[in-house]
PDB file of C-alpha atoms and ligand atoms in Angstrom:
ATOM      1  CA  UNK A   1       0.859  88.838  95.901  1.00  0.00           C
ATOM      2  CA  UNK A   2       1.827  85.205  95.327  1.00  0.00           C
ATOM      3  CA  UNK A   3       3.496  84.298  98.795  1.00  0.00           C
ATOM      4  CA  UNK A   4       4.063  81.096 100.727  1.00  0.00           C
ATOM      5  CA  UNK A   5       6.290  79.211 103.133  1.00  0.00           C
ATOM      6  CA  UNK A   6       8.312  76.258 103.808  1.00  0.00           C
ATOM      7  CA  UNK A   7       5.610  73.716 104.784  1.00  0.00           C
ATOM      8  CA  UNK A   8       6.314  70.193 106.690  1.00  0.00           C
ATOM      9  CA  UNK A   9       5.458  66.749 104.720  1.00  0.00           C
ATOM     10  CA  UNK A  10       4.848  64.524 107.382  1.00  0.00           C
ATOM     11  CA  UNK A  11       2.849  61.251 108.459  1.00  0.00           C
ATOM     12  CA  UNK A  12      -0.050  60.736 108.194  1.00  0.00           C
ATOM     13  CA  UNK A  13      -1.164  63.134 105.621  1.00  0.00           C
ATOM     14  CA  UNK A  14       1.825  63.949 103.760  1.00  0.00           C
ATOM     15  CA  UNK A  15       1.501  65.955 100.786  1.00  0.00           C
ATOM     16  CA  UNK A  16      -2.217  66.622 101.505  1.00  0.00           C
ATOM     17  CA  UNK A  17      -1.202  67.894 104.973  1.00  0.00           C
ATOM     18  CA  UNK A  18       1.570  70.205 103.270  1.00  0.00           C
ATOM     19  CA  UNK A  19      -1.033  71.893 101.358  1.00  0.00           C
ATOM     20  CA  UNK A  20      -3.468  72.261 104.241  1.00  0.00           C
ATOM     21  CA  UNK A  21      -0.791  73.766 106.148  1.00  0.00           C
ATOM     22  CA  UNK A  22      -0.005  76.280 103.885  1.00  0.00           C
ATOM     23  CA  UNK A  23      -3.776  77.148 103.513  1.00  0.00           C
ATOM     24  CA  UNK A  24      -3.857  77.738 107.202  1.00  0.00           C
ATOM     25  CA  UNK A  25      -1.259  80.541 106.832  1.00  0.00           C
ATOM     26  CA  UNK A  26      -3.457  82.064 103.893  1.00  0.00           C
ATOM     27  CA  UNK A  27      -0.445  81.183 101.932  1.00  0.00           C
ATOM     28  CA  UNK A  28      -1.015  80.735  98.013  1.00  0.00           C
ATOM     29  CA  UNK A  29       2.323  79.140  97.414  1.00  0.00           C
ATOM     30  CA  UNK A  30       4.243  76.767  99.231  1.00  0.00           C
ATOM     31  CA  UNK A  31       7.616  74.910  99.310  1.00  0.00           C
ATOM     32  CA  UNK A  32       8.622  71.393 100.782  1.00  0.00           C
ATOM     33  CA  UNK A  33      11.401  68.746 101.147  1.00  0.00           C
ATOM     34  CA  UNK A  34      10.194  65.289  99.939  1.00  0.00           C
ATOM     35  CA  UNK A  35      11.705  63.869 103.075  1.00  0.00           C
ATOM     36  CA  UNK A  36      14.282  64.889 105.735  1.00  0.00           C
ATOM     37  CA  UNK A  37      16.594  67.210 104.240  1.00  0.00           C
ATOM     38  CA  UNK A  38      19.711  65.601 105.980  1.00  0.00           C
ATOM     39  CA  UNK A  39      18.961  62.103 104.872  1.00  0.00           C
ATOM     40  CA  UNK A  40      17.801  60.045 101.690  1.00  0.00           C
ATOM     41  CA  UNK A  41      14.903  58.272 103.139  1.00  0.00           C
ATOM     42  CA  UNK A  42      11.959  58.611 101.137  1.00  0.00           C
ATOM     43  CA  UNK A  43       8.424  57.280 101.103  1.00  0.00           C
ATOM     44  CA  UNK A  44       7.095  55.490  98.296  1.00  0.00           C
ATOM     45  CA  UNK A  45       5.191  57.746  95.968  1.00  0.00           C
ATOM     46  CA  UNK A  46       1.816  56.240  96.500  1.00  0.00           C
ATOM     47  CA  UNK A  47       1.879  56.873 100.274  1.00  0.00           C
ATOM     48  CA  UNK A  48       2.487  60.631  99.710  1.00  0.00           C
ATOM     49  CA  UNK A  49      -1.097  61.284  99.365  1.00  0.00           C
ATOM     50  CA  UNK A  50      -0.502  63.174  95.593  1.00  0.00           C
ATOM     51  CA  UNK A  51      -4.163  63.168  94.037  1.00  0.00           C
ATOM     52  CA  UNK A  52      -5.573  64.587  97.286  1.00  0.00           C
ATOM     53  CA  UNK A  53      -2.900  67.079  97.265  1.00  0.00           C
ATOM     54  CA  UNK A  54      -3.592  68.216  93.727  1.00  0.00           C
ATOM     55  CA  UNK A  55      -7.271  68.314  94.495  1.00  0.00           C
ATOM     56  CA  UNK A  56      -6.696  70.776  97.325  1.00  0.00           C
ATOM     57  CA  UNK A  57      -4.539  72.942  95.191  1.00  0.00           C
ATOM     58  CA  UNK A  58      -7.190  72.895  92.501  1.00  0.00           C
ATOM     59  CA  UNK A  59     -10.116  73.717  94.807  1.00  0.00           C
ATOM     60  CA  UNK A  60      -8.285  76.772  96.200  1.00  0.00           C
ATOM     61  CA  UNK A  61      -6.930  77.856  92.784  1.00  0.00           C
ATOM     62  CA  UNK A  62      -3.376  77.313  93.321  1.00  0.00           C
ATOM     63  CA  UNK A  63      -1.522  76.214  90.041  1.00  0.00           C
ATOM     64  CA  UNK A  64       0.623  73.236  90.638  1.00  0.00           C
ATOM     65  CA  UNK A  65       3.647  75.153  89.844  1.00  0.00           C
ATOM     66  CA  UNK A  66       3.441  77.088  93.083  1.00  0.00           C
ATOM     67  CA  UNK A  67       4.188  74.004  94.908  1.00  0.00           C
ATOM     68  CA  UNK A  68       8.121  74.384  94.941  1.00  0.00           C
ATOM     69  CA  UNK A  69      10.270  71.425  95.957  1.00  0.00           C
ATOM     70  CA  UNK A  70      13.650  71.960  97.661  1.00  0.00           C
ATOM     71  CA  UNK A  71      16.371  69.184  97.118  1.00  0.00           C
ATOM     72  CA  UNK A  72      18.010  68.135 100.423  1.00  0.00           C
ATOM     73  CA  UNK A  73      21.325  69.841 101.331  1.00  0.00           C
ATOM     74  CA  UNK A  74      23.174  66.606 101.540  1.00  0.00           C
ATOM     75  CA  UNK A  75      23.521  66.836  97.762  1.00  0.00           C
ATOM     76  CA  UNK A  76      26.821  68.481  97.016  1.00  0.00           C
ATOM     77  CA  UNK A  77      27.342  68.667  93.384  1.00  0.00           C
ATOM     78  CA  UNK A  78      30.521  70.625  93.684  1.00  0.00           C
ATOM     79  CA  UNK A  79      32.448  68.100  95.644  1.00  0.00           C
ATOM     80  CA  UNK A  80      35.361  66.885  93.675  1.00  0.00           C
ATOM     81  CA  UNK A  81      37.199  65.445  96.750  1.00  0.00           C
ATOM     82  CA  UNK A  82      34.806  62.476  97.660  1.00  0.00           C
ATOM     83  CA  UNK A  83      33.775  60.549  94.724  1.00  0.00           C
ATOM     84  CA  UNK A  84      30.838  58.759  96.706  1.00  0.00           C
ATOM     85  CA  UNK A  85      29.324  62.240  97.614  1.00  0.00           C
ATOM     86  CA  UNK A  86      29.737  63.262  93.888  1.00  0.00           C
ATOM     87  CA  UNK A  87      27.915  60.012  92.700  1.00  0.00           C
ATOM     88  CA  UNK A  88      25.220  60.271  95.428  1.00  0.00           C
ATOM     89  CA  UNK A  89      24.609  64.155  94.544  1.00  0.00           C
ATOM     90  CA  UNK A  90      23.823  62.961  90.780  1.00  0.00           C
ATOM     91  CA  UNK A  91      21.898  59.909  91.632  1.00  0.00           C
ATOM     92  CA  UNK A  92      19.753  61.275  94.399  1.00  0.00           C
ATOM     93  CA  UNK A  93      19.325  64.670  92.536  1.00  0.00           C
ATOM     94  CA  UNK A  94      17.776  62.877  89.762  1.00  0.00           C
ATOM     95  CA  UNK A  95      15.584  60.671  92.224  1.00  0.00           C
ATOM     96  CA  UNK A  96      14.139  64.026  93.482  1.00  0.00           C
ATOM     97  CA  UNK A  97      13.650  65.238  90.139  1.00  0.00           C
ATOM     98  CA  UNK A  98      11.531  62.047  89.298  1.00  0.00           C
ATOM     99  CA  UNK A  99       9.528  62.777  92.705  1.00  0.00           C
ATOM    100  CA  UNK A 100       9.105  66.134  91.737  1.00  0.00           C
ATOM    101  CA  UNK A 101       7.585  65.375  88.347  1.00  0.00           C
ATOM    102  CA  UNK A 102       5.485  62.439  90.033  1.00  0.00           C
ATOM    103  CA  UNK A 103       4.118  64.995  92.314  1.00  0.00           C
ATOM    104  CA  UNK A 104       2.940  67.378  89.501  1.00  0.00           C
ATOM    105  CA  UNK A 105       5.490  70.219  90.651  1.00  0.00           C
ATOM    106  CA  UNK A 106       7.722  71.742  88.320  1.00  0.00           C
ATOM    107  CA  UNK A 107      10.461  73.765  90.164  1.00  0.00           C
ATOM    108  CA  UNK A 108      12.949  72.192  92.426  1.00  0.00           C
ATOM    109  CA  UNK A 109      15.572  74.467  94.148  1.00  0.00           C
ATOM    110  CA  UNK A 110      19.068  73.229  94.259  1.00  0.00           C
ATOM    111  CA  UNK A 111      22.305  74.844  96.148  1.00  0.00           C
ATOM    112  CA  UNK A 112      24.967  74.845  93.688  1.00  0.00           C
ATOM    113  CA  UNK A 113      27.246  73.392  96.297  1.00  0.00           C
ATOM    114  CA  UNK A 114      30.732  73.960  98.291  1.00  0.00           C
ATOM    115  CA  UNK A 115      33.877  73.235  96.716  1.00  0.00           C
ATOM    116  CA  UNK A 116      35.291  72.034 100.138  1.00  0.00           C
ATOM    117  CA  UNK A 117      39.216  71.638  99.866  1.00  0.00           C
ATOM    118  CA  UNK A 118      39.595  72.463  96.204  1.00  0.00           C
ATOM    119  CA  UNK A 119      38.946  75.893  94.575  1.00  0.00           C
ATOM    120  CA  UNK A 120      36.255  77.772  92.660  1.00  0.00           C
ATOM    121  CA  UNK A 121      37.319  76.771  89.340  1.00  0.00           C
ATOM    122  CA  UNK A 122      37.362  72.784  90.278  1.00  0.00           C
ATOM    123  CA  UNK A 123      34.054  73.347  91.963  1.00  0.00           C
ATOM    124  CA  UNK A 124      32.490  74.886  88.856  1.00  0.00           C
ATOM    125  CA  UNK A 125      33.608  72.097  86.697  1.00  0.00           C
ATOM    126  CA  UNK A 126      32.284  69.535  88.839  1.00  0.00           C
ATOM    127  CA  UNK A 127      28.808  71.075  89.427  1.00  0.00           C
ATOM    128  CA  UNK A 128      28.420  71.311  85.548  1.00  0.00           C
ATOM    129  CA  UNK A 129      29.882  67.656  85.370  1.00  0.00           C
ATOM    130  CA  UNK A 130      26.978  66.586  87.408  1.00  0.00           C
ATOM    131  CA  UNK A 131      24.305  68.358  85.973  1.00  0.00           C
ATOM    132  CA  UNK A 132      25.619  67.242  82.413  1.00  0.00           C
ATOM    133  CA  UNK A 133      25.624  63.734  83.624  1.00  0.00           C
ATOM    134  CA  UNK A 134      22.221  63.370  84.789  1.00  0.00           C
ATOM    135  CA  UNK A 135      19.688  61.388  82.696  1.00  0.00           C
ATOM    136  CA  UNK A 136      17.443  63.199  80.422  1.00  0.00           C
ATOM    137  CA  UNK A 137      15.054  65.413  82.526  1.00  0.00           C
ATOM    138  CA  UNK A 138      11.233  65.201  82.163  1.00  0.00           C
ATOM    139  CA  UNK A 139       9.648  67.531  80.332  1.00  0.00           C
ATOM    140  CA  UNK A 140       8.449  71.049  82.451  1.00  0.00           C
ATOM    141  CA  UNK A 141      11.149  70.138  85.290  1.00  0.00           C
ATOM    142  CA  UNK A 142      13.219  73.478  85.733  1.00  0.00           C
ATOM    143  CA  UNK A 143      16.038  72.995  88.476  1.00  0.00           C
ATOM    144  CA  UNK A 144      16.292  76.197  90.285  1.00  0.00           C
ATOM    145  CA  UNK A 145      20.141  77.017  91.329  1.00  0.00           C
ATOM    146  CA  UNK A 146      19.685  78.997  94.552  1.00  0.00           C
ATOM    147  CA  UNK A 147      22.002  82.421  95.148  1.00  0.00           C
ATOM    148  CA  UNK A 148      24.088  81.722  98.135  1.00  0.00           C
ATOM    149  CA  UNK A 149      25.367  83.738 101.058  1.00  0.00           C
ATOM    150  CA  UNK A 150      28.895  82.371 100.294  1.00  0.00           C
ATOM    151  CA  UNK A 151      29.471  80.946 103.230  1.00  0.00           C
ATOM    152  CA  UNK A 152      32.971  78.695 103.417  1.00  0.00           C
ATOM    153  CA  UNK A 153      33.479  77.267  99.993  1.00  0.00           C
ATOM    154  CA  UNK A 154      29.903  77.866  98.777  1.00  0.00           C
ATOM    155  CA  UNK A 155      29.437  78.506  95.060  1.00  0.00           C
ATOM    156  CA  UNK A 156      26.681  80.828  93.746  1.00  0.00           C
ATOM    157  CA  UNK A 157      27.632  83.810  95.826  1.00  0.00           C
ATOM    158  CA  UNK A 158      27.401  86.011  92.643  1.00  0.00           C
ATOM    159  CA  UNK A 159      25.123  86.097  89.867  1.00  0.00           C
ATOM    160  CA  UNK A 160      28.159  85.981  87.503  1.00  0.00           C
ATOM    161  CA  UNK A 161      28.917  82.282  89.149  1.00  0.00           C
ATOM    162  CA  UNK A 162      25.314  81.213  88.279  1.00  0.00           C
ATOM    163  CA  UNK A 163      25.672  82.604  84.880  1.00  0.00           C
ATOM    164  CA  UNK A 164      28.666  80.767  84.317  1.00  0.00           C
ATOM    165  CA  UNK A 165      27.316  77.378  85.443  1.00  0.00           C
ATOM    166  CA  UNK A 166      24.073  78.048  83.632  1.00  0.00           C
ATOM    167  CA  UNK A 167      26.209  78.859  80.307  1.00  0.00           C
ATOM    168  CA  UNK A 168      27.817  75.405  80.344  1.00  0.00           C
ATOM    169  CA  UNK A 169      24.854  73.291  80.740  1.00  0.00           C
ATOM    170  CA  UNK A 170      23.813  70.918  77.725  1.00  0.00           C
ATOM    171  CA  UNK A 171      20.044  71.583  78.584  1.00  0.00           C
ATOM    172  CA  UNK A 172      19.628  75.249  79.695  1.00  0.00           C
ATOM    173  CA  UNK A 173      15.937  75.133  79.067  1.00  0.00           C
ATOM    174  CA  UNK A 174      15.799  72.768  82.412  1.00  0.00           C
ATOM    175  CA  UNK A 175      17.590  75.279  84.495  1.00  0.00           C
ATOM    176  CA  UNK A 176      16.614  78.533  86.312  1.00  0.00           C
ATOM    177  CA  UNK A 177      17.565  80.620  89.467  1.00  0.00           C
ATOM    178  CA  UNK A 178      16.224  81.028  92.933  1.00  0.00           C
ATOM    179  CA  UNK A 179      16.914  84.314  94.474  1.00  0.00           C
ATOM    180  CA  UNK A 180      17.161  84.284  98.363  1.00  0.00           C
ATOM    181  CA  UNK A 181      17.021  87.819  99.982  1.00  0.00           C
ATOM    182  CA  UNK A 182      18.740  86.656 103.230  1.00  0.00           C
ATOM    183  CA  UNK A 183      21.531  85.150 101.029  1.00  0.00           C
ATOM    184  CA  UNK A 184      22.177  87.866  98.564  1.00  0.00           C
ATOM    185  CA  UNK A 185      22.339  90.274 101.718  1.00  0.00           C
ATOM    186  CA  UNK A 186      24.773  88.397 103.211  1.00  0.00           C
ATOM    187  CA  UNK A 187      26.651  87.756  99.798  1.00  0.00           C
ATOM    188  CA  UNK A 188      27.106  91.656  99.449  1.00  0.00           C
ATOM    189  CA  UNK A 189      24.042  92.918  97.410  1.00  0.00           C
ATOM    190  CA  UNK A 190      22.142  95.994  98.499  1.00  0.00           C
ATOM    191  CA  UNK A 191      18.765  94.608  98.802  1.00  0.00           C
ATOM    192  CA  UNK A 192      17.467  98.124  99.871  1.00  0.00           C
ATOM    193  CA  UNK A 193      17.802  98.752  96.322  1.00  0.00           C
ATOM    194  CA  UNK A 194      15.859  95.824  94.996  1.00  0.00           C
ATOM    195  CA  UNK A 195      15.196  97.502  91.567  1.00  0.00           C
ATOM    196  CA  UNK A 196      18.973  97.767  91.378  1.00  0.00           C
ATOM    197  CA  UNK A 197      19.477  94.008  92.213  1.00  0.00           C
ATOM    198  CA  UNK A 198      16.879  93.165  89.528  1.00  0.00           C
ATOM    199  CA  UNK A 199      18.387  95.262  86.968  1.00  0.00           C
ATOM    200  CA  UNK A 200      21.924  93.414  87.913  1.00  0.00           C
ATOM    201  CA  UNK A 201      20.120  90.002  87.870  1.00  0.00           C
ATOM    202  CA  UNK A 202      18.705  90.779  84.341  1.00  0.00           C
ATOM    203  CA  UNK A 203      22.113  92.216  82.843  1.00  0.00           C
ATOM    204  CA  UNK A 204      23.763  88.919  84.218  1.00  0.00           C
ATOM    205  CA  UNK A 205      21.267  86.206  84.101  1.00  0.00           C
ATOM    206  CA  UNK A 206      18.290  87.611  82.539  1.00  0.00           C
ATOM    207  CA  UNK A 207      14.761  87.874  84.674  1.00  0.00           C
ATOM    208  CA  UNK A 208      13.392  85.124  82.359  1.00  0.00           C
ATOM    209  CA  UNK A 209      15.291  82.820  84.278  1.00  0.00           C
ATOM    210  CA  UNK A 210      14.047  84.005  87.805  1.00  0.00           C
ATOM    211  CA  UNK A 211      11.373  81.365  89.137  1.00  0.00           C
ATOM    212  CA  UNK A 212      11.529  81.706  92.792  1.00  0.00           C
ATOM    213  CA  UNK A 213      12.346  84.273  95.624  1.00  0.00           C
ATOM    214  CA  UNK A 214      13.030  83.096  99.180  1.00  0.00           C
ATOM    215  CA  UNK A 215      11.896  86.134 101.092  1.00  0.00           C
ATOM    216  CA  UNK A 216      13.824  86.047 104.594  1.00  0.00           C
ATOM    217  CA  UNK A 217      15.015  88.694 106.708  1.00  0.00           C
ATOM    218  CA  UNK A 218      18.973  88.368 107.929  1.00  0.00           C
ATOM    219  CA  UNK A 219      20.542  87.988 111.236  1.00  0.00           C
ATOM    220  CA  UNK A 220      23.623  89.435 109.684  1.00  0.00           C
ATOM    221  CA  UNK A 221      24.812  92.667 108.146  1.00  0.00           C
ATOM    222  CA  UNK A 222      25.339  93.066 104.343  1.00  0.00           C
ATOM    223  CA  UNK A 223      28.652  91.261 103.028  1.00  0.00           C
ATOM    224  CA  UNK A 224      28.997  88.965 106.065  1.00  0.00           C
ATOM    225  CA  UNK A 225      28.619  85.708 104.370  1.00  0.00           C
ATOM    226  CA  UNK A 226      27.023  83.916 107.226  1.00  0.00           C
ATOM    227  CA  UNK A 227      23.395  82.535 105.852  1.00  0.00           C
ATOM    228  CA  UNK A 228      21.219  83.144 109.253  1.00  0.00           C
ATOM    229  CA  UNK A 229      17.613  83.771 108.378  1.00  0.00           C
ATOM    230  CA  UNK A 230      15.743  86.129 110.479  1.00  0.00           C
ATOM    231  CA  UNK A 231      11.933  86.495 110.866  1.00  0.00           C
ATOM    232  CA  UNK A 232      10.458  89.232 108.608  1.00  0.00           C
ATOM    233  CA  UNK A 233      11.146  92.840 110.383  1.00  0.00           C
ATOM    234  CA  UNK A 234      13.219  91.130 112.783  1.00  0.00           C
ATOM    235  CA  UNK A 235      16.425  91.216 110.977  1.00  0.00           C
ATOM    236  CA  UNK A 236      19.016  93.736 109.153  1.00  0.00           C
ATOM    237  CA  UNK A 237      17.116  93.970 106.092  1.00  0.00           C
ATOM    238  CA  UNK A 238      13.778  94.866 107.828  1.00  0.00           C
ATOM    239  CA  UNK A 239       9.957  95.012 107.060  1.00  0.00           C
ATOM    240  CA  UNK A 240       9.782  97.858 104.643  1.00  0.00           C
ATOM    241  CA  UNK A 241      12.603  96.461 102.298  1.00  0.00           C
ATOM    242  CA  UNK A 242      11.152  92.922 102.299  1.00  0.00           C
ATOM    243  CA  UNK A 243       7.467  94.302 101.715  1.00  0.00           C
ATOM    244  CA  UNK A 244       8.975  96.379  98.874  1.00  0.00           C
ATOM    245  CA  UNK A 245      10.440  93.068  97.438  1.00  0.00           C
ATOM    246  CA  UNK A 246       7.214  91.314  97.864  1.00  0.00           C
ATOM    247  CA  UNK A 247       5.269  93.878  95.978  1.00  0.00           C
ATOM    248  CA  UNK A 248       7.708  94.664  93.191  1.00  0.00           C
ATOM    249  CA  UNK A 249       5.870  94.555  89.681  1.00  0.00           C
ATOM    250  CA  UNK A 250       8.681  93.335  87.803  1.00  0.00           C
ATOM    251  CA  UNK A 251       8.683  89.867  89.801  1.00  0.00           C
ATOM    252  CA  UNK A 252       4.807  89.805  90.699  1.00  0.00           C
ATOM    253  CA  UNK A 253       4.493  86.701  88.876  1.00  0.00           C
ATOM    254  CA  UNK A 254       7.253  85.189  90.901  1.00  0.00           C
ATOM    255  CA  UNK A 255       6.426  82.825  94.173  1.00  0.00           C
ATOM    256  CA  UNK A 256       7.921  84.358  97.362  1.00  0.00           C
ATOM    257  CA  UNK A 257       8.642  81.720  99.933  1.00  0.00           C
ATOM    258  CA  UNK A 258       8.994  82.574 103.526  1.00  0.00           C
ATOM    259  CA  UNK A 259      11.930  80.277 104.975  1.00  0.00           C
ATOM    260  CA  UNK A 260      11.938  82.214 108.544  1.00  0.00           C
ATOM    261  CA  UNK A 261      12.749  80.346 111.767  1.00  0.00           C
ATOM    262  CA  UNK A 262      10.192  79.238 114.046  1.00  0.00           C
ATOM    263  CA  UNK A 263       9.662  81.482 117.508  1.00  0.00           C
ATOM    264  CA  UNK A 264       9.178  79.175 120.586  1.00  0.00           C
ATOM    265  CA  UNK A 265       8.238  76.010 118.481  1.00  0.00           C
ATOM    266  CA  UNK A 266       5.601  77.978 116.597  1.00  0.00           C
ATOM    267  CA  UNK A 267       5.423  78.546 112.882  1.00  0.00           C
ATOM    268  CA  UNK A 268       5.477  82.222 112.417  1.00  0.00           C
ATOM    269  CA  UNK A 269       4.197  82.355 108.867  1.00  0.00           C
ATOM    270  CA  UNK A 270       0.598  83.253 109.529  1.00  0.00           C
ATOM    271  CA  UNK A 271       1.516  86.231 110.995  1.00  0.00           C
ATOM    272  CA  UNK A 272       4.320  87.060 108.375  1.00  0.00           C
ATOM    273  CA  UNK A 273       2.185  86.833 105.565  1.00  0.00           C
ATOM    274  CA  UNK A 274      -0.764  88.401 107.117  1.00  0.00           C
ATOM    275  CA  UNK A 275       1.468  91.612 107.687  1.00  0.00           C
ATOM    276  CA  UNK A 276       3.248  91.388 104.144  1.00  0.00           C
ATOM    277  CA  UNK A 277      -0.255  91.165 102.372  1.00  0.00           C
ATOM    278  CA  UNK A 278      -1.395  94.141 104.496  1.00  0.00           C
ATOM    279  CA  UNK A 279       1.957  96.022 103.985  1.00  0.00           C
ATOM    280  CA  UNK A 280       1.609  97.099 107.794  1.00  0.00           C
ATOM    281  CA  UNK A 281       4.200  95.927 110.414  1.00  0.00           C
ATOM    282  CA  UNK A 282       3.022  95.037 113.765  1.00  0.00           C
ATOM    283  CA  UNK A 283       5.532  96.056 116.384  1.00  0.00           C
ATOM    284  CA  UNK A 284       5.997  93.093 118.695  1.00  0.00           C
ATOM    285  CA  UNK A 285       4.066  90.668 116.657  1.00  0.00           C
ATOM    286  CA  UNK A 286       6.375  87.665 117.485  1.00  0.00           C
ATOM    287  CA  UNK A 287       5.350  87.975 121.293  1.00  0.00           C
ATOM    288  CA  UNK A 288       1.627  87.232 120.533  1.00  0.00           C
ATOM    289  CA  UNK A 289       2.351  84.164 118.166  1.00  0.00           C
ATOM    290  CA  UNK A 290       0.310  81.706 120.038  1.00  0.00           C
ATOM    291  CA  UNK A 291      -2.423  84.243 120.786  1.00  0.00           C
ATOM    292  CA  UNK A 292      -5.452  83.417 118.270  1.00  0.00           C
ATOM    293  CA  UNK A 293      -7.123  86.225 116.319  1.00  0.00           C
TER     294      UNK A 293
HETATM  295 FE1   FE B 301      17.956  76.781 100.005  1.00  0.00          FE
HETATM  296 FE1   FE B 302      16.620  79.766 100.541  1.00  0.00          FE
HETATM  297 ZN1   ZN B 303      19.646  80.097 103.753  1.00  0.00          ZN
END
């Protein structure tokens, strides 16, 4: 099982610290932001302890493609209303791609954006314009458009919307998809029938384009269009379904990344990963978070 979670990337250890954090949860994949997701301040690459992080990954037999980067959510490539937001989206996304490449990672997850006060068509045109306006992307870089819950004016709620964006890109070889279980549940897909979801994904988008799975439970019912992540087994999707998704043979080679909330200020990932690996749910696990094994 290739499973990991969202980890921090903070002083003093930066990227090396991110890998150590993931290893401490018994993860064999990880995802991180290259800085605060709500601003554009970024450390110079020389300070990020990249070589040390790579060495740790290698020593633990984790390929660098399993270190996933998430672009910050301030990037809105679908904003046709504010030219400065649109400009920043392209510029900052490109700088994030360059950082991803310098780190030695391949996959960078991107939210397709929100059309705000325009309409779906204008939003779609705007995302396509942003992505087609990027300078040439480095070899091996894949921008993964994430399936979204459809909150507000978010694009990417349906596989069809993502397919339309992908079809209109000049360099489709540099793009793929990240499937988020909480988001697709909230968008209206029946995740209990994950095989059916994968059939649908394959029909509309092709499974070859799927590179990352975000494995989250949801605080809301199917179709609620809300996007609020719950801990594994504590939401409406439930442990059994999430475990089945984590074990699905067709997506066995794809990293599953937990983006579940902290509990009482503590990261829940070691427990969640252990339960998913074992396939056994421990009732009340969240109450014993700080108790060591
Ligand atoms: Fe995301
Ligand atoms: Fe996600
Ligand atoms: Zn989300």
